[in-house]
Coordinates of N, CA, C and O and ligand atoms in Angstrom, one line a residue:
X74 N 6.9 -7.6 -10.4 CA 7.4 -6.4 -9.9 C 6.4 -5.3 -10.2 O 5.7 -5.4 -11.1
X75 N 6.4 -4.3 -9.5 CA 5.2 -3.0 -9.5 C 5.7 -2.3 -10.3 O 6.8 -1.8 -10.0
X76 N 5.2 -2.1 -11.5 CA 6.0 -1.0 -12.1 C 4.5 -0.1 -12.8 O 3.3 -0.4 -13.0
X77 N 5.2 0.9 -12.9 CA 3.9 2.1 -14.0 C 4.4 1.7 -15.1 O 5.6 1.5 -15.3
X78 N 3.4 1.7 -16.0 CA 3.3 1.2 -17.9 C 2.8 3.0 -18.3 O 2.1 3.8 -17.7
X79 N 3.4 3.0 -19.4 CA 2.8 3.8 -20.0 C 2.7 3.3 -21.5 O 3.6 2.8 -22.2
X80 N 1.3 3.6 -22.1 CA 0.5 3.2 -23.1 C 0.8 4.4 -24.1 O 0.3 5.5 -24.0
X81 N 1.8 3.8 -25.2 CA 1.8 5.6 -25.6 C 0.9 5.6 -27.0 O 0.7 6.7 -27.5
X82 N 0.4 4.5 -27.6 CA -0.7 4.6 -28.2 C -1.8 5.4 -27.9 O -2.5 5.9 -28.7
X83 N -1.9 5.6 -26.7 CA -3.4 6.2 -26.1 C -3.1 7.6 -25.7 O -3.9 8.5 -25.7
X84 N -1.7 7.6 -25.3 CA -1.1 9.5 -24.7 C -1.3 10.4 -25.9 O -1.2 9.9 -27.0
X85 N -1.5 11.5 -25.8 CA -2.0 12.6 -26.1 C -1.1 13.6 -26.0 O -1.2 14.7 -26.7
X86 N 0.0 13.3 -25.0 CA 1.4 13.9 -24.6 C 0.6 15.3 -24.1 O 0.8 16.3 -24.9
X87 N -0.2 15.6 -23.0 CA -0.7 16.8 -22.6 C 0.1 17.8 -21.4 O 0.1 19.0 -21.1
X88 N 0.5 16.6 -20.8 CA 1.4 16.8 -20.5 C 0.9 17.1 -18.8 O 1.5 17.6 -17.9
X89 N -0.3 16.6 -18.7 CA -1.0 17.0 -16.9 C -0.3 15.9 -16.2 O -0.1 16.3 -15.1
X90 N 0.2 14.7 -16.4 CA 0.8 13.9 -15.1 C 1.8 14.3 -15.2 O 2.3 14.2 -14.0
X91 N 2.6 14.8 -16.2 CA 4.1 15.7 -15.5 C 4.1 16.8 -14.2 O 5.0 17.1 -13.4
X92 N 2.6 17.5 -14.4 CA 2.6 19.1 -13.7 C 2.1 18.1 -12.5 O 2.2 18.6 -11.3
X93 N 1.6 16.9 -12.5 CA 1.2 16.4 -11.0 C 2.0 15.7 -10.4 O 1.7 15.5 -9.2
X94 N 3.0 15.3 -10.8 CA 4.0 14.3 -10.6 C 4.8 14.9 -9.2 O 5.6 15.7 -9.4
X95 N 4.6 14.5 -7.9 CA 5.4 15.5 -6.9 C 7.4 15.2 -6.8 O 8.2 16.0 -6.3
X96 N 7.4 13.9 -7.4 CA 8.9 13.2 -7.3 C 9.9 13.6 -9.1 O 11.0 13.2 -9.4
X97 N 8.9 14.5 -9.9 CA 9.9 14.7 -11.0 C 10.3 13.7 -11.7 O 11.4 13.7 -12.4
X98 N 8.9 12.4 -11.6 CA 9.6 11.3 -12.4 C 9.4 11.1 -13.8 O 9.7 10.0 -14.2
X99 N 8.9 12.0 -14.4 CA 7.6 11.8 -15.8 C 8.5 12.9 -16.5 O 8.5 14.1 -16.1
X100 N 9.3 12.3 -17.8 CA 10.2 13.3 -18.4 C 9.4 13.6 -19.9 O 9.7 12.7 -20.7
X101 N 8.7 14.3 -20.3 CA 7.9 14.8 -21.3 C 9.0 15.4 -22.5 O 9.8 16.3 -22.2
X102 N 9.0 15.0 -23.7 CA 10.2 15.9 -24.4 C 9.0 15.4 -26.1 O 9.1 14.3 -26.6
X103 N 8.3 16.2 -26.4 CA 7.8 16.5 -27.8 C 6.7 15.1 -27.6 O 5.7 14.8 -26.9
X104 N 7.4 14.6 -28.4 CA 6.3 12.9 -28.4 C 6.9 11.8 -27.9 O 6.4 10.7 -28.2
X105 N 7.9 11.9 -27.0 CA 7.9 10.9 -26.2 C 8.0 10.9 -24.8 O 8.9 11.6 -24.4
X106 N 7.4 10.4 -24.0 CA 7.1 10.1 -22.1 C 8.3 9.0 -22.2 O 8.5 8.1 -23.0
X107 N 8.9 9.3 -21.4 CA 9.5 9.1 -20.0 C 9.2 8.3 -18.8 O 8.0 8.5 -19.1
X108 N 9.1 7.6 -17.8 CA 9.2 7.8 -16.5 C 10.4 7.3 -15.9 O 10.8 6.2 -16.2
X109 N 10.9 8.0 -15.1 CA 12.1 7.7 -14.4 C 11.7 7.0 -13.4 O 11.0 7.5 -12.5
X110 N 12.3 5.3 -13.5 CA 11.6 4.4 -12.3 C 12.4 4.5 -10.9 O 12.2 4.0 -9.8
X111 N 13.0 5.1 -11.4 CA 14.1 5.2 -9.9 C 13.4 6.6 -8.6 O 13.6 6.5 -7.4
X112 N 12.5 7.7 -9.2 CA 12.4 8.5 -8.3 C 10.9 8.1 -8.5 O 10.3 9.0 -7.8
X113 N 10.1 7.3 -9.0 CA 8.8 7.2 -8.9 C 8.8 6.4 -7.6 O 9.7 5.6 -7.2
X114 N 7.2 6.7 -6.9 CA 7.3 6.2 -6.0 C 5.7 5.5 -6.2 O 5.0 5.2 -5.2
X115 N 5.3 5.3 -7.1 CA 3.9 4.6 -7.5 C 2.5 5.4 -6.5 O 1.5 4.9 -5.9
X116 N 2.8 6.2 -6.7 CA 1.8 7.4 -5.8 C 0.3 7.5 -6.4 O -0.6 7.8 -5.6
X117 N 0.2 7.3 -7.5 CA -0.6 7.3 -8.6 C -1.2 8.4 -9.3 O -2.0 8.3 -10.3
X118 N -0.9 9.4 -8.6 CA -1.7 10.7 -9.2 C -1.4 10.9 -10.6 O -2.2 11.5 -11.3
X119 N -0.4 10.4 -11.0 CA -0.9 10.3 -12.7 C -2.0 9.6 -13.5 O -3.0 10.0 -14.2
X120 N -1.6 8.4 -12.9 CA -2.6 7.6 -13.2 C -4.1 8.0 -12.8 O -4.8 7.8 -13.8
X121 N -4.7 8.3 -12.0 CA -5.8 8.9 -12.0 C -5.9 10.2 -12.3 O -7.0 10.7 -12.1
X122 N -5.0 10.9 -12.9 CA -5.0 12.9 -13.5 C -5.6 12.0 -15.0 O -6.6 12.2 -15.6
X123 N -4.8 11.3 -15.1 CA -4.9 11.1 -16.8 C -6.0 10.7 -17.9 O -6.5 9.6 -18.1
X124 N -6.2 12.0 -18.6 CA -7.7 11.9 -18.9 C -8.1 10.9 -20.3 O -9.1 11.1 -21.0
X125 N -7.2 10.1 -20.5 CA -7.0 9.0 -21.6 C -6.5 7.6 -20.8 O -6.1 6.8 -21.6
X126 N -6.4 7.2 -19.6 CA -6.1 6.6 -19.5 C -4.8 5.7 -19.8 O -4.7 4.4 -19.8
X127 N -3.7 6.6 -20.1 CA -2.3 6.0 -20.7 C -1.5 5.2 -19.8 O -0.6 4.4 -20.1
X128 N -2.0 5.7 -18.6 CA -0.6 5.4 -17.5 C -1.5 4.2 -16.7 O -2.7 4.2 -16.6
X129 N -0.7 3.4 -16.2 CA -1.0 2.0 -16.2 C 0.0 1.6 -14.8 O 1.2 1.7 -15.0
X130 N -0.6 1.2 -13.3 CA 0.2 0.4 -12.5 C -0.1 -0.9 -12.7 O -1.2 -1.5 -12.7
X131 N 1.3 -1.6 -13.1 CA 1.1 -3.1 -13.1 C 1.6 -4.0 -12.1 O 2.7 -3.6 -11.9
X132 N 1.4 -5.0 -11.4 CA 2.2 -5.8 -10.8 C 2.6 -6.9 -11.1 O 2.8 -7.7 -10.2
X133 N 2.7 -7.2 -12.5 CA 3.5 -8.1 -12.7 C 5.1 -8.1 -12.9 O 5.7 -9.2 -13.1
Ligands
SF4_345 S1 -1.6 12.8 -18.7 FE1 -1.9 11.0 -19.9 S2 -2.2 11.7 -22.0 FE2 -1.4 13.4 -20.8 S3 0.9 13.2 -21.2 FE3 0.4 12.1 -19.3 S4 0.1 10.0 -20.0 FE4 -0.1 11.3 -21.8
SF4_346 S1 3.0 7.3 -9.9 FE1 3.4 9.3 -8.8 S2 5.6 9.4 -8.6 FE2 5.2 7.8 -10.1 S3 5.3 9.0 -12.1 FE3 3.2 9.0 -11.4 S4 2.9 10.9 -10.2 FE4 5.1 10.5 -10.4

């Protein structure tokens, strides 16, 4: 199944794939991410905003 991973070893929690996110799916609250898989639409602009590399499309 396609899902986005997020790697929170590697996040920095900066919080730039929330402000890119155009579906509101990336819920940021202190130190922990979020994504809400229901309004994500695998668009990827996080995944390429992300300057650590945390956010991950997988298809398995
Ligand atoms: S852009 Fe990357 S490092 Fe920043 S909060 Fe999002 S996942 Fe974490
Ligand atoms: S892939 Fe697109 S829709 Fe899904 S969380 Fe990232 S920016 Fe939002």
């Amino acid at each position: 199944m396609s899902e986005l991973l997020h790697l929170e070893k590697k996040c920095d929690f900066c919080g730039t794939c929330v402000a890119v996110c155009p579906h509101d799916a990336i819920d940021l609250a202190e130190f922990h991410l979020t994504i809400i898989k229901d309004r994500c639409t695998l668009c990827m602009n996080c995944v390429y905003i992300c300057p650590v590399r945390a956010l991950e499309h997988s298809d398995e």
